[in-house]
């Protein structure tokens, strides 16, 4: 990464590759060329967004650059097609086979993005790619962002053609008139598929049923779902993910399934990210995660008994989002059962909850995290509680910074978290009492505390 950033900075500064080009070794030229061109192909704002053209216009570069490009297979391993309403559609793309041949022997990564006005052209490109045997055998990553109206016609009763695909991402929109499109997922069946992302704006119930019944969930390692599923359907999917290591779920049901499920253990799951969840503690009642080390979730109004199921976690990294004022009190209840935490991130803490939460633990029984090394707190808004927090919470904040509650806290051990406290949208240093300000000044001099100015 450091070499890539250095190369990009040099090119941005000089607008050209360092001169004289012909004196640079071939391998250095190839590396600079990849760093310069490949990132520019990932945005609609670039000029290389016409799928009818090769990603590099060879007539615009010197003979040496042309030779370097043609002999750098890595440069051609990304096939990116961005369609829009303003782009005229054509039925054929004769350069496809040549691009695929130039990337040999590298695995192919393909991204096709089409809006509602250009979906037919995108489907035509995909159909031609599928018909090329070399593409089907070498595709490793596929990202489709389009509607399912044309995909359904293309993939209906078509057997899987991607034997070595490992990563699949579908950003699709399903029409309300479609009743069953499970064969779209069947089309991507592969024994090598390990990472799956599905994001959709609307799902028919029939398709949701096929989602659990017609896909090889057991082989997945990473799963990312943004789908309007019912709770029972989600349980059926997760119970099949016996090899899952990382799972990210977004905007999923808050209510517990109506029928009772047996307790299921996901022994390999290490990372669980729950976005948009507030009342879904029922998930932890049905599933057990003995090897879970990273948890990121929205902590809503959980009942007290919900924290009993979290005692079995062996978390080392925890990120919590509090959705109401007194949420920090629940946070500390959660932390009391997670003594293995090394990195703690509290997001969107409200001002009034800061004082209530930090004073939750009795003085004779403080909440101790003996392994804590990284502490990050983000306050979403102070509101009317600003004066209360600054007056009554200042001393508590200083105590935490001075590691009185957390004696092993070492904020400087992780450069990524150089700032220990971030006070949300406020750009001024809180005005604590004189004694507190003096102690904070000492902490700043020692390099322990850095404020956002």
Tab-separated table of C-alpha atoms in Angstrom:
chain	number	residue	atom	x	y	z
A	1	UNK	CA	0.000	0.000	0.000
A	2	UNK	CA	2.839	2.355	0.824
A	3	UNK	CA	4.432	1.793	-2.585
A	4	UNK	CA	1.095	2.332	-4.297
A	5	UNK	CA	0.409	5.582	-2.443
A	6	UNK	CA	3.914	6.819	-3.227
A	7	UNK	CA	3.487	6.058	-6.923
A	8	UNK	CA	0.093	7.759	-7.066
A	9	UNK	CA	1.408	10.844	-5.272
A	10	UNK	CA	4.314	11.129	-7.678
A	11	UNK	CA	2.053	10.876	-10.692
A	12	UNK	CA	-0.415	13.388	-9.256
A	13	UNK	CA	2.394	15.841	-8.545
A	14	UNK	CA	4.057	15.673	-11.938
A	15	UNK	CA	0.985	14.808	-14.043
A	16	UNK	CA	3.305	12.496	-16.006
A	17	UNK	CA	5.465	9.539	-15.252
A	18	UNK	CA	8.997	10.601	-14.199
A	19	UNK	CA	11.166	11.360	-17.202
A	20	UNK	CA	12.967	9.895	-19.003
A	21	UNK	CA	10.583	6.958	-19.140
A	22	UNK	CA	12.823	4.775	-21.263
A	23	UNK	CA	15.450	4.612	-18.524
A	24	UNK	CA	13.125	2.985	-16.013
A	25	UNK	CA	13.188	-0.826	-15.681
A	26	UNK	CA	10.307	-2.692	-17.244
A	27	UNK	CA	8.987	-4.044	-13.934
A	28	UNK	CA	8.898	-0.537	-12.426
A	29	UNK	CA	7.015	0.787	-15.449
A	30	UNK	CA	4.498	-2.031	-15.191
A	31	UNK	CA	3.929	-1.383	-11.492
A	32	UNK	CA	3.432	2.360	-11.975
A	33	UNK	CA	1.115	1.705	-14.898
A	34	UNK	CA	-1.098	-0.602	-12.844
A	35	UNK	CA	-1.184	1.851	-9.919
A	36	UNK	CA	-2.072	4.742	-12.215
A	37	UNK	CA	-4.722	3.137	-14.387
A	38	UNK	CA	-6.544	0.476	-12.373
A	39	UNK	CA	-7.890	2.778	-9.587
A	40	UNK	CA	-9.212	5.217	-12.195
A	41	UNK	CA	-11.490	2.550	-13.647
A	42	UNK	CA	-13.621	2.316	-10.499
A	43	UNK	CA	-15.644	5.497	-10.845
A	44	UNK	CA	-18.222	6.919	-13.216
A	45	UNK	CA	-16.419	10.251	-13.038
A	46	UNK	CA	-13.520	8.967	-15.143
A	47	UNK	CA	-13.391	9.092	-18.908
A	48	UNK	CA	-12.884	5.328	-19.229
A	49	UNK	CA	-16.539	4.460	-18.684
A	50	UNK	CA	-17.531	3.335	-22.175
A	51	UNK	CA	-17.968	-0.458	-22.251
A	52	UNK	CA	-17.514	-0.413	-26.020
A	53	UNK	CA	-13.907	0.709	-25.627
A	54	UNK	CA	-10.879	-0.963	-24.052
A	55	UNK	CA	-9.982	0.513	-20.655
A	56	UNK	CA	-6.854	2.148	-22.109
A	57	UNK	CA	-6.713	4.041	-25.405
A	58	UNK	CA	-3.424	2.805	-26.836
A	59	UNK	CA	-3.183	5.568	-29.420
A	60	UNK	CA	-2.841	8.137	-26.631
A	61	UNK	CA	0.369	6.720	-25.169
A	62	UNK	CA	3.898	6.289	-26.415
A	63	UNK	CA	5.217	3.053	-27.878
A	64	UNK	CA	7.010	2.110	-24.678
A	65	UNK	CA	3.887	2.509	-22.571
A	66	UNK	CA	1.977	0.465	-25.114
A	67	UNK	CA	4.521	-2.322	-24.846
A	68	UNK	CA	4.399	-2.218	-21.047
A	69	UNK	CA	0.604	-2.326	-20.981
A	70	UNK	CA	0.340	-5.235	-23.395
A	71	UNK	CA	2.826	-7.222	-21.329
A	72	UNK	CA	1.238	-6.525	-17.921
A	73	UNK	CA	-1.553	-9.121	-17.539
A	74	UNK	CA	-2.608	-7.759	-14.146
A	75	UNK	CA	-3.700	-4.567	-15.855
A	76	UNK	CA	-6.396	-6.374	-17.817
A	77	UNK	CA	-7.791	-8.599	-15.080
A	78	UNK	CA	-10.536	-6.109	-14.095
A	79	UNK	CA	-13.453	-5.916	-16.526
A	80	UNK	CA	-15.618	-2.955	-15.556
A	81	UNK	CA	-18.703	-1.916	-17.510
A	82	UNK	CA	-20.650	1.165	-16.461
A	83	UNK	CA	-23.883	1.746	-18.349
A	84	UNK	CA	-26.105	4.806	-18.205
A	85	UNK	CA	-29.047	6.336	-20.052
A	86	UNK	CA	-26.753	8.676	-21.977
A	87	UNK	CA	-24.635	5.796	-23.300
A	88	UNK	CA	-25.899	4.328	-26.591
A	89	UNK	CA	-26.209	0.563	-26.425
A	90	UNK	CA	-24.581	-1.764	-28.903
A	91	UNK	CA	-25.191	-5.428	-29.396
A	92	UNK	CA	-21.561	-6.564	-29.588
A	93	UNK	CA	-18.289	-5.789	-27.856
A	94	UNK	CA	-15.525	-7.271	-30.041
A	95	UNK	CA	-12.775	-6.332	-27.600
A	96	UNK	CA	-13.989	-8.720	-24.869
A	97	UNK	CA	-12.044	-11.794	-25.977
A	98	UNK	CA	-8.898	-9.744	-26.449
A	99	UNK	CA	-9.159	-8.225	-22.964
A	100	UNK	CA	-9.671	-11.629	-21.385
A	101	UNK	CA	-6.737	-13.081	-23.307
A	102	UNK	CA	-4.413	-10.249	-22.235
A	103	UNK	CA	-5.118	-10.904	-18.556
A	104	UNK	CA	-3.958	-14.532	-18.692
A	105	UNK	CA	-3.169	-16.211	-16.282
A	106	UNK	CA	-4.705	-13.878	-13.652
A	107	UNK	CA	-8.147	-14.468	-12.208
A	108	UNK	CA	-10.817	-12.131	-13.557
A	109	UNK	CA	-12.855	-9.607	-11.582
A	110	UNK	CA	-15.938	-8.240	-13.333
A	111	UNK	CA	-18.259	-5.390	-12.389
A	112	UNK	CA	-21.388	-4.556	-14.413
A	113	UNK	CA	-23.439	-1.529	-13.375
A	114	UNK	CA	-26.582	-0.558	-15.257
A	115	UNK	CA	-29.474	1.749	-14.495
A	116	UNK	CA	-33.093	1.075	-15.435
A	117	UNK	CA	-32.628	2.592	-18.901
A	118	UNK	CA	-29.626	0.487	-19.918
A	119	UNK	CA	-30.284	-2.909	-18.358
A	120	UNK	CA	-30.743	-4.633	-21.716
A	121	UNK	CA	-27.293	-3.530	-22.864
A	122	UNK	CA	-25.735	-4.744	-19.633
A	123	UNK	CA	-27.495	-8.083	-19.973
A	124	UNK	CA	-26.177	-8.355	-23.519
A	125	UNK	CA	-22.621	-7.846	-22.261
A	126	UNK	CA	-23.093	-10.446	-19.542
A	127	UNK	CA	-24.524	-12.924	-22.031
A	128	UNK	CA	-21.509	-12.507	-24.312
A	129	UNK	CA	-19.108	-12.914	-21.403
A	130	UNK	CA	-20.810	-16.120	-20.299
A	131	UNK	CA	-20.433	-17.498	-23.832
A	132	UNK	CA	-16.632	-17.110	-23.667
A	133	UNK	CA	-15.249	-20.330	-22.109
A	134	UNK	CA	-12.062	-18.657	-20.878
A	135	UNK	CA	-14.094	-16.050	-18.986
A	136	UNK	CA	-16.388	-18.588	-17.344
A	137	UNK	CA	-13.455	-20.699	-16.173
A	138	UNK	CA	-11.351	-17.805	-14.816
A	139	UNK	CA	-13.942	-15.489	-13.254
A	140	UNK	CA	-13.227	-15.189	-9.538
A	141	UNK	CA	-15.179	-12.075	-8.499
A	142	UNK	CA	-18.474	-10.934	-10.002
A	143	UNK	CA	-20.444	-7.826	-9.016
A	144	UNK	CA	-23.789	-7.141	-10.705
A	145	UNK	CA	-25.755	-3.966	-10.037
A	146	UNK	CA	-28.927	-4.128	-12.087
A	147	UNK	CA	-32.568	-5.202	-12.119
A	148	UNK	CA	-33.693	-8.814	-12.321
A	149	UNK	CA	-36.146	-8.395	-15.187
A	150	UNK	CA	-33.508	-9.158	-17.803
A	151	UNK	CA	-31.437	-11.439	-15.592
A	152	UNK	CA	-34.423	-13.727	-15.135
A	153	UNK	CA	-34.777	-14.267	-18.880
A	154	UNK	CA	-31.044	-14.827	-19.277
A	155	UNK	CA	-30.619	-17.330	-16.454
A	156	UNK	CA	-33.889	-19.233	-16.596
A	157	UNK	CA	-33.189	-22.993	-16.784
A	158	UNK	CA	-29.511	-22.238	-17.461
A	159	UNK	CA	-27.018	-24.467	-15.616
A	160	UNK	CA	-24.206	-22.860	-13.576
A	161	UNK	CA	-21.232	-21.816	-15.703
A	162	UNK	CA	-18.778	-20.370	-13.142
A	163	UNK	CA	-16.877	-23.332	-11.653
A	164	UNK	CA	-14.220	-21.221	-9.883
A	165	UNK	CA	-16.084	-18.125	-8.699
A	166	UNK	CA	-15.216	-17.197	-5.106
A	167	UNK	CA	-16.901	-13.804	-4.541
A	168	UNK	CA	-20.389	-12.831	-5.679
A	169	UNK	CA	-22.185	-9.556	-5.033
A	170	UNK	CA	-25.703	-8.866	-6.272
A	171	UNK	CA	-27.140	-5.349	-5.976
A	172	UNK	CA	-30.474	-6.001	-7.606
A	173	UNK	CA	-34.041	-4.738	-7.708
A	174	UNK	CA	-36.836	-7.285	-7.951
A	175	UNK	CA	-40.101	-6.234	-9.535
A	176	UNK	CA	-43.319	-6.743	-7.572
A	177	UNK	CA	-44.726	-8.625	-10.554
A	178	UNK	CA	-42.088	-11.341	-10.334
A	179	UNK	CA	-43.238	-14.391	-8.413
A	180	UNK	CA	-40.214	-16.669	-8.382
A	181	UNK	CA	-36.624	-15.865	-9.318
A	182	UNK	CA	-34.774	-18.481	-7.308
A	183	UNK	CA	-33.074	-19.723	-10.469
A	184	UNK	CA	-31.006	-16.523	-10.454
A	185	UNK	CA	-29.187	-17.791	-7.378
A	186	UNK	CA	-29.029	-21.310	-8.784
A	187	UNK	CA	-27.184	-19.913	-11.782
A	188	UNK	CA	-24.296	-18.879	-9.516
A	189	UNK	CA	-23.910	-22.203	-7.706
A	190	UNK	CA	-20.256	-23.151	-7.462
A	191	UNK	CA	-18.275	-25.392	-5.091
A	192	UNK	CA	-15.693	-22.622	-4.719
A	193	UNK	CA	-18.066	-19.794	-3.735
A	194	UNK	CA	-17.008	-18.424	-0.346
A	195	UNK	CA	-18.149	-14.785	-0.141
A	196	UNK	CA	-21.712	-13.680	-0.885
A	197	UNK	CA	-23.292	-10.222	-0.738
A	198	UNK	CA	-26.951	-9.650	-1.611
A	199	UNK	CA	-28.519	-6.205	-1.442
A	200	UNK	CA	-32.000	-5.663	-2.734
A	201	UNK	CA	-34.727	-3.021	-2.633
A	202	UNK	CA	-37.681	-5.411	-2.709
A	203	UNK	CA	-38.204	-9.142	-2.325
A	204	UNK	CA	-41.235	-11.260	-3.074
A	205	UNK	CA	-42.029	-13.775	-0.344
A	206	UNK	CA	-41.680	-16.616	-2.853
A	207	UNK	CA	-38.127	-15.580	-3.551
A	208	UNK	CA	-37.312	-15.323	0.139
A	209	UNK	CA	-38.372	-18.927	0.570
A	210	UNK	CA	-36.142	-20.006	-2.299
A	211	UNK	CA	-33.296	-18.000	-0.810
A	212	UNK	CA	-32.940	-20.462	2.057
A	213	UNK	CA	-33.893	-23.599	0.175
A	214	UNK	CA	-31.918	-23.295	-3.051
A	215	UNK	CA	-28.434	-22.098	-2.215
A	216	UNK	CA	-25.327	-23.851	-0.787
A	217	UNK	CA	-25.033	-21.807	2.412
A	218	UNK	CA	-22.834	-24.378	4.161
A	219	UNK	CA	-19.751	-23.491	2.105
A	220	UNK	CA	-19.863	-19.714	2.682
A	221	UNK	CA	-17.154	-18.005	4.721
A	222	UNK	CA	-18.431	-14.401	4.414
A	223	UNK	CA	-22.108	-13.431	4.229
A	224	UNK	CA	-23.524	-9.918	3.785
A	225	UNK	CA	-27.309	-9.596	3.528
A	226	UNK	CA	-29.452	-6.492	3.085
A	227	UNK	CA	-32.731	-8.257	2.448
A	228	UNK	CA	-36.226	-7.848	3.872
A	229	UNK	CA	-36.433	-11.332	5.378
A	230	UNK	CA	-38.761	-12.706	7.986
A	231	UNK	CA	-37.179	-13.845	11.225
A	232	UNK	CA	-37.903	-17.528	10.592
A	233	UNK	CA	-36.330	-17.310	7.147
A	234	UNK	CA	-33.208	-15.721	8.584
A	235	UNK	CA	-32.903	-18.504	11.151
A	236	UNK	CA	-33.192	-21.149	8.436
A	237	UNK	CA	-30.380	-19.490	6.490
A	238	UNK	CA	-28.014	-19.040	9.421
A	239	UNK	CA	-28.477	-22.589	10.669
A	240	UNK	CA	-27.052	-23.775	7.338
A	241	UNK	CA	-23.982	-21.502	7.508
A	242	UNK	CA	-21.817	-23.958	9.425
A	243	UNK	CA	-18.535	-22.605	7.960
A	244	UNK	CA	-19.296	-18.902	8.323
A	245	UNK	CA	-16.514	-16.687	9.703
A	246	UNK	CA	-17.892	-13.199	9.032
A	247	UNK	CA	-21.541	-12.156	8.867
A	248	UNK	CA	-23.061	-8.715	8.235
A	249	UNK	CA	-26.828	-8.256	8.425
A	250	UNK	CA	-28.696	-5.029	7.681
A	251	UNK	CA	-32.326	-3.949	8.191
A	252	UNK	CA	-33.569	-7.322	9.320
A	253	UNK	CA	-36.594	-8.218	11.474
A	254	UNK	CA	-36.907	-7.075	15.075
A	255	UNK	CA	-39.493	-9.628	16.154
A	256	UNK	CA	-38.693	-13.109	17.361
A	257	UNK	CA	-39.876	-16.000	15.136
A	258	UNK	CA	-43.345	-17.247	16.024
A	259	UNK	CA	-42.293	-20.877	16.103
A	260	UNK	CA	-39.679	-22.200	18.504
A	261	UNK	CA	-36.264	-23.151	17.141
A	262	UNK	CA	-33.674	-25.357	18.752
A	263	UNK	CA	-30.517	-23.625	19.949
A	264	UNK	CA	-27.961	-23.625	17.137
A	265	UNK	CA	-24.204	-23.135	17.435
A	266	UNK	CA	-22.105	-21.399	14.780
A	267	UNK	CA	-18.655	-22.602	15.847
A	268	UNK	CA	-16.588	-20.828	13.182
A	269	UNK	CA	-18.167	-17.349	13.301
A	270	UNK	CA	-15.607	-14.742	14.375
A	271	UNK	CA	-17.126	-11.429	13.197
A	272	UNK	CA	-20.781	-10.391	13.522
A	273	UNK	CA	-22.008	-6.975	12.335
A	274	UNK	CA	-25.668	-6.097	12.882
A	275	UNK	CA	-26.742	-2.809	11.296
A	276	UNK	CA	-30.136	-1.266	11.836
A	277	UNK	CA	-31.053	-3.643	14.647
A	278	UNK	CA	-32.515	-2.390	17.925
A	279	UNK	CA	-34.650	-5.115	19.490
A	280	UNK	CA	-33.147	-8.266	18.021
A	281	UNK	CA	-31.679	-9.763	21.161
A	282	UNK	CA	-33.682	-12.867	20.236
A	283	UNK	CA	-30.897	-13.745	17.805
A	284	UNK	CA	-28.585	-14.424	20.747
A	285	UNK	CA	-31.240	-16.605	22.354
A	286	UNK	CA	-31.344	-18.944	19.363
A	287	UNK	CA	-27.685	-18.925	18.290
A	288	UNK	CA	-24.459	-19.487	20.185
A	289	UNK	CA	-21.162	-18.023	19.008
A	290	UNK	CA	-18.386	-19.656	21.055
A	291	UNK	CA	-15.552	-18.198	18.960
A	292	UNK	CA	-16.982	-14.735	18.306
A	293	UNK	CA	-14.216	-12.132	18.707
A	294	UNK	CA	-15.662	-9.024	16.993
A	295	UNK	CA	-19.201	-7.751	17.537
A	296	UNK	CA	-20.697	-4.567	16.074
A	297	UNK	CA	-24.357	-3.893	16.813
A	298	UNK	CA	-27.044	-1.329	17.584
A	299	UNK	CA	-27.874	-1.636	21.271
A	300	UNK	CA	-31.537	-0.785	21.671
A	301	UNK	CA	-33.877	-1.278	24.603
A	302	UNK	CA	-32.715	-4.736	25.506
A	303	UNK	CA	-34.309	-6.432	28.525
A	304	UNK	CA	-32.069	-7.401	31.406
A	305	UNK	CA	-32.304	-11.122	30.665
A	306	UNK	CA	-30.906	-10.533	27.182
A	307	UNK	CA	-27.453	-9.913	28.642
A	308	UNK	CA	-27.324	-13.365	30.168
A	309	UNK	CA	-26.801	-14.943	26.749
A	310	UNK	CA	-23.796	-12.711	26.008
A	311	UNK	CA	-21.778	-14.041	28.927
A	312	UNK	CA	-20.458	-16.903	26.795
A	313	UNK	CA	-18.761	-14.579	24.314
A	314	UNK	CA	-14.969	-14.334	24.114
A	315	UNK	CA	-14.990	-10.890	22.520
A	316	UNK	CA	-11.777	-8.977	21.936
A	317	UNK	CA	-13.269	-6.173	19.793
A	318	UNK	CA	-16.633	-4.569	20.523
A	319	UNK	CA	-18.433	-1.690	18.784
A	320	UNK	CA	-21.804	-0.558	20.141
A	321	UNK	CA	-24.277	2.037	18.865
A	322	UNK	CA	-26.684	3.400	21.484
A	323	UNK	CA	-30.033	4.557	20.137
A	324	UNK	CA	-31.518	6.377	23.112
A	325	UNK	CA	-30.435	8.609	25.972
A	326	UNK	CA	-29.772	6.126	28.759
A	327	UNK	CA	-28.217	3.529	26.490
A	328	UNK	CA	-24.807	3.718	28.108
A	329	UNK	CA	-26.129	2.097	31.276
A	330	UNK	CA	-26.957	-0.954	29.183
A	331	UNK	CA	-23.524	-0.752	27.596
A	332	UNK	CA	-21.870	-1.168	30.970
A	333	UNK	CA	-24.081	-4.146	31.754
A	334	UNK	CA	-22.894	-5.629	28.500
A	335	UNK	CA	-19.249	-4.912	29.307
A	336	UNK	CA	-19.526	-6.453	32.754
A	337	UNK	CA	-19.895	-9.837	31.050
A	338	UNK	CA	-17.106	-9.300	28.487
A	339	UNK	CA	-13.812	-9.188	30.431
A	340	UNK	CA	-11.765	-10.248	27.390
A	341	UNK	CA	-12.359	-7.023	25.432
A	342	UNK	CA	-9.189	-5.365	24.110
A	343	UNK	CA	-10.762	-2.760	21.809
A	344	UNK	CA	-13.947	-0.857	22.704
A	345	UNK	CA	-15.801	1.554	20.433
A	346	UNK	CA	-18.929	3.361	21.661
A	347	UNK	CA	-20.745	5.228	18.895
A	348	UNK	CA	-23.594	7.741	18.868
A	349	UNK	CA	-23.670	8.149	22.636
A	350	UNK	CA	-26.094	10.907	23.649
A	351	UNK	CA	-24.881	13.560	26.063
A	352	UNK	CA	-27.364	12.839	28.838
A	353	UNK	CA	-26.558	9.145	28.682
A	354	UNK	CA	-22.860	9.805	29.156
A	355	UNK	CA	-23.241	10.911	32.766
A	356	UNK	CA	-25.930	8.341	33.586
A	357	UNK	CA	-23.941	5.533	32.063
A	358	UNK	CA	-20.540	6.386	33.492
A	359	UNK	CA	-22.021	6.611	36.970
A	360	UNK	CA	-23.909	3.339	36.601
A	361	UNK	CA	-21.288	1.099	38.221
A	362	UNK	CA	-21.108	1.385	42.038
A	363	UNK	CA	-17.819	2.706	43.366
A	364	UNK	CA	-17.135	-0.528	45.240
A	365	UNK	CA	-17.775	-2.685	42.183
A	366	UNK	CA	-16.493	-0.859	39.096
A	367	UNK	CA	-16.794	-2.303	35.622
A	368	UNK	CA	-13.270	-3.470	34.904
A	369	UNK	CA	-11.932	-4.492	31.516
A	370	UNK	CA	-8.502	-5.822	32.433
A	371	UNK	CA	-7.344	-6.325	28.820
A	372	UNK	CA	-8.637	-3.049	27.366
A	373	UNK	CA	-6.042	-1.358	25.142
A	374	UNK	CA	-8.118	0.807	22.788
A	375	UNK	CA	-10.998	3.056	23.850
A	376	UNK	CA	-13.011	5.133	21.373
A	377	UNK	CA	-16.117	7.116	22.312
A	378	UNK	CA	-18.135	9.193	19.850
A	379	UNK	CA	-20.857	11.490	21.231
A	380	UNK	CA	-23.614	12.025	18.680
A	381	UNK	CA	-25.179	15.157	20.200
A	382	UNK	CA	-25.050	17.095	23.435
A	383	UNK	CA	-28.467	18.701	23.171
A	384	UNK	CA	-29.877	20.293	26.324
A	385	UNK	CA	-27.633	18.105	28.469
A	386	UNK	CA	-24.419	19.894	27.476
A	387	UNK	CA	-24.072	21.857	30.724
A	388	UNK	CA	-24.850	18.810	32.861
A	389	UNK	CA	-22.281	16.710	31.036
A	390	UNK	CA	-19.591	19.358	31.228
A	391	UNK	CA	-20.262	20.094	34.883
A	392	UNK	CA	-20.872	16.642	36.334
A	393	UNK	CA	-19.256	14.417	33.750
A	394	UNK	CA	-15.890	16.127	33.463
A	395	UNK	CA	-14.384	14.470	36.513
A	396	UNK	CA	-15.634	11.056	35.418
A	397	UNK	CA	-14.178	11.489	31.942
A	398	UNK	CA	-10.803	12.425	33.377
A	399	UNK	CA	-10.874	9.386	35.649
A	400	UNK	CA	-11.440	7.135	32.666
A	401	UNK	CA	-8.695	8.836	30.665
A	402	UNK	CA	-6.311	8.479	33.576
A	403	UNK	CA	-7.177	4.781	33.555
A	404	UNK	CA	-8.467	4.675	37.114
A	405	UNK	CA	-11.241	2.333	36.061
A	406	UNK	CA	-9.180	0.666	33.342
A	407	UNK	CA	-5.603	0.403	34.649
A	408	UNK	CA	-4.196	-1.380	31.586
A	409	UNK	CA	-5.543	1.101	29.049
A	410	UNK	CA	-2.828	1.975	26.534
A	411	UNK	CA	-4.326	4.376	23.973
A	412	UNK	CA	-1.034	4.903	22.174
A	413	UNK	CA	-0.658	1.201	21.344
A	414	UNK	CA	-2.889	1.554	18.266
A	415	UNK	CA	-1.996	4.385	15.841
A	416	UNK	CA	-5.389	4.081	14.142
A	417	UNK	CA	-7.037	5.316	17.337
A	418	UNK	CA	-4.678	8.198	18.112
A	419	UNK	CA	-7.531	10.351	19.422
A	420	UNK	CA	-8.905	8.853	22.603
A	421	UNK	CA	-12.137	10.845	22.675
A	422	UNK	CA	-14.093	12.375	19.832
A	423	UNK	CA	-16.807	14.845	20.801
A	424	UNK	CA	-19.123	14.368	17.844
A	425	UNK	CA	-20.005	17.491	15.944
A	426	UNK	CA	-18.479	19.898	18.450
A	427	UNK	CA	-15.264	21.492	17.235
A	428	UNK	CA	-14.366	23.139	20.557
A	429	UNK	CA	-12.690	21.692	23.604
A	430	UNK	CA	-15.254	21.243	26.424
A	431	UNK	CA	-14.846	23.861	29.158
A	432	UNK	CA	-14.444	21.833	32.306
A	433	UNK	CA	-13.646	23.229	35.737
A	434	UNK	CA	-10.195	24.737	36.370
A	435	UNK	CA	-8.896	21.634	38.156
A	436	UNK	CA	-10.121	19.368	35.389
A	437	UNK	CA	-8.610	21.618	32.719
A	438	UNK	CA	-5.231	21.495	34.441
A	439	UNK	CA	-5.274	17.719	34.576
A	440	UNK	CA	-6.342	17.510	30.946
A	441	UNK	CA	-3.487	19.827	30.003
A	442	UNK	CA	-1.037	17.481	31.708
A	443	UNK	CA	-2.473	14.554	29.794
A	444	UNK	CA	-2.070	16.452	26.540
A	445	UNK	CA	1.561	17.216	27.307
A	446	UNK	CA	2.187	13.547	28.015
A	447	UNK	CA	0.669	12.615	24.658
A	448	UNK	CA	-2.125	10.576	26.231
A	449	UNK	CA	-5.002	12.762	25.067
A	450	UNK	CA	-5.643	14.507	21.756
A	451	UNK	CA	-8.649	16.793	21.275
A	452	UNK	CA	-10.385	17.608	18.020
A	453	UNK	CA	-9.895	21.328	17.526
